[in-house]
Amino acid sequence: GKKERHGVPFVDYRNDVKNLDFNTVVYGHNMRSDDYIFGMLENYRTIDGFEMAPVIECNTIYGDFTWFVYAVFWHRL
């Protein structure tokens, strides 16, 4: 119920949020003023970025999940 100036990541409505799918789509935005939410994803543009953080943790009200990052799709509007 609180506003967050950085926005809030959210899962695609077609994904099962209780048992996150193998291909879970997460939406959000990266603000140019800082790297608070998605800015660190730019590190995955290099092999070094994958080596620095090969795992992403996702915590929901339904449970905690750990994902191994094997690919990143980059789309800039």
Tab-separated table of C-alpha atoms in Angstrom:
chain	number	residue	atom	x	y	z
A	1	GLY	CA	0.000	0.000	0.000
A	2	LYS	CA	3.007	2.339	-0.071
A	3	LYS	CA	4.316	4.189	-3.104
A	4	GLU	CA	7.857	3.359	-4.202
A	5	ARG	CA	9.605	5.894	-6.420
A	6	HIS	CA	11.705	3.131	-7.996
A	7	GLY	CA	8.646	1.143	-9.039
A	8	VAL	CA	7.987	-2.486	-8.154
A	9	PRO	CA	8.929	-5.545	-10.242
A	10	PHE	CA	5.983	-7.806	-11.030
A	11	VAL	CA	5.489	-11.258	-12.547
A	12	ASP	CA	3.593	-11.748	-15.808
A	13	TYR	CA	-0.045	-12.632	-15.160
A	14	ARG	CA	0.321	-15.835	-17.205
A	15	ASN	CA	2.856	-17.241	-14.731
A	16	ASP	CA	1.848	-19.315	-11.711
A	17	VAL	CA	2.941	-17.101	-8.798
A	18	LYS	CA	2.557	-19.866	-6.208
A	19	ASN	CA	4.906	-22.293	-7.986
A	20	LEU	CA	6.936	-20.007	-10.233
A	21	ASP	CA	7.264	-21.515	-13.698
A	22	PHE	CA	10.606	-22.510	-15.212
A	23	ASN	CA	10.180	-19.554	-17.580
A	24	THR	CA	8.995	-16.786	-15.305
A	25	VAL	CA	8.761	-13.324	-16.837
A	26	VAL	CA	9.466	-10.427	-14.481
A	27	TYR	CA	8.609	-6.890	-15.562
A	28	GLY	CA	9.890	-3.606	-14.212
A	29	HIS	CA	12.063	-0.685	-15.165
A	30	ASN	CA	15.490	0.697	-14.432
A	31	MET	CA	15.596	4.355	-13.481
A	32	ARG	CA	18.517	6.203	-15.030
A	33	SER	CA	19.243	8.054	-11.780
A	34	ASP	CA	20.355	4.912	-9.942
A	35	ASP	CA	20.665	1.132	-10.172
A	36	TYR	CA	18.242	0.278	-7.390
A	37	ILE	CA	15.968	-2.315	-9.027
A	38	PHE	CA	17.139	-3.572	-12.427
A	39	GLY	CA	20.371	-1.671	-12.961
A	40	MET	CA	22.516	-4.614	-11.893
A	41	LEU	CA	21.064	-6.682	-14.759
A	42	GLU	CA	23.287	-4.750	-17.140
A	43	ASN	CA	26.191	-6.731	-15.673
A	44	TYR	CA	24.841	-9.799	-17.505
A	45	ARG	CA	25.889	-8.222	-20.808
A	46	THR	CA	29.341	-9.723	-20.170
A	47	ILE	CA	30.666	-13.129	-19.164
A	48	ASP	CA	32.155	-11.506	-16.053
A	49	GLY	CA	28.650	-10.424	-15.028
A	50	PHE	CA	27.394	-14.009	-15.193
A	51	GLU	CA	30.393	-15.213	-13.201
A	52	MET	CA	29.873	-12.553	-10.505
A	53	ALA	CA	26.212	-13.454	-9.919
A	54	PRO	CA	25.170	-16.801	-11.446
A	55	VAL	CA	22.140	-17.101	-9.136
A	56	ILE	CA	19.138	-14.840	-8.487
A	57	GLU	CA	16.981	-15.187	-5.404
A	58	CYS	CA	13.276	-14.377	-5.580
A	59	ASN	CA	11.195	-14.093	-2.440
A	60	THR	CA	7.388	-14.082	-2.603
A	61	ILE	CA	4.606	-14.452	-0.085
A	62	TYR	CA	4.352	-18.079	-1.275
A	63	GLY	CA	7.999	-19.045	-0.835
A	64	ASP	CA	11.628	-18.391	-1.616
A	65	PHE	CA	13.053	-19.372	-4.999
A	66	THR	CA	16.580	-19.600	-6.374
A	67	TRP	CA	17.203	-19.316	-10.117
A	68	PHE	CA	20.370	-20.121	-12.016
A	69	VAL	CA	20.817	-17.484	-14.734
A	70	TYR	CA	21.708	-19.054	-18.062
A	71	ALA	CA	20.439	-16.399	-20.507
A	72	VAL	CA	19.330	-12.789	-20.570
A	73	PHE	CA	17.128	-11.103	-23.148
A	74	TRP	CA	17.848	-7.396	-23.475
A	75	HIS	CA	15.185	-5.124	-24.966
A	76	ARG	CA	15.412	-1.354	-24.881
A	77	LEU	CA	12.522	0.785	-26.082
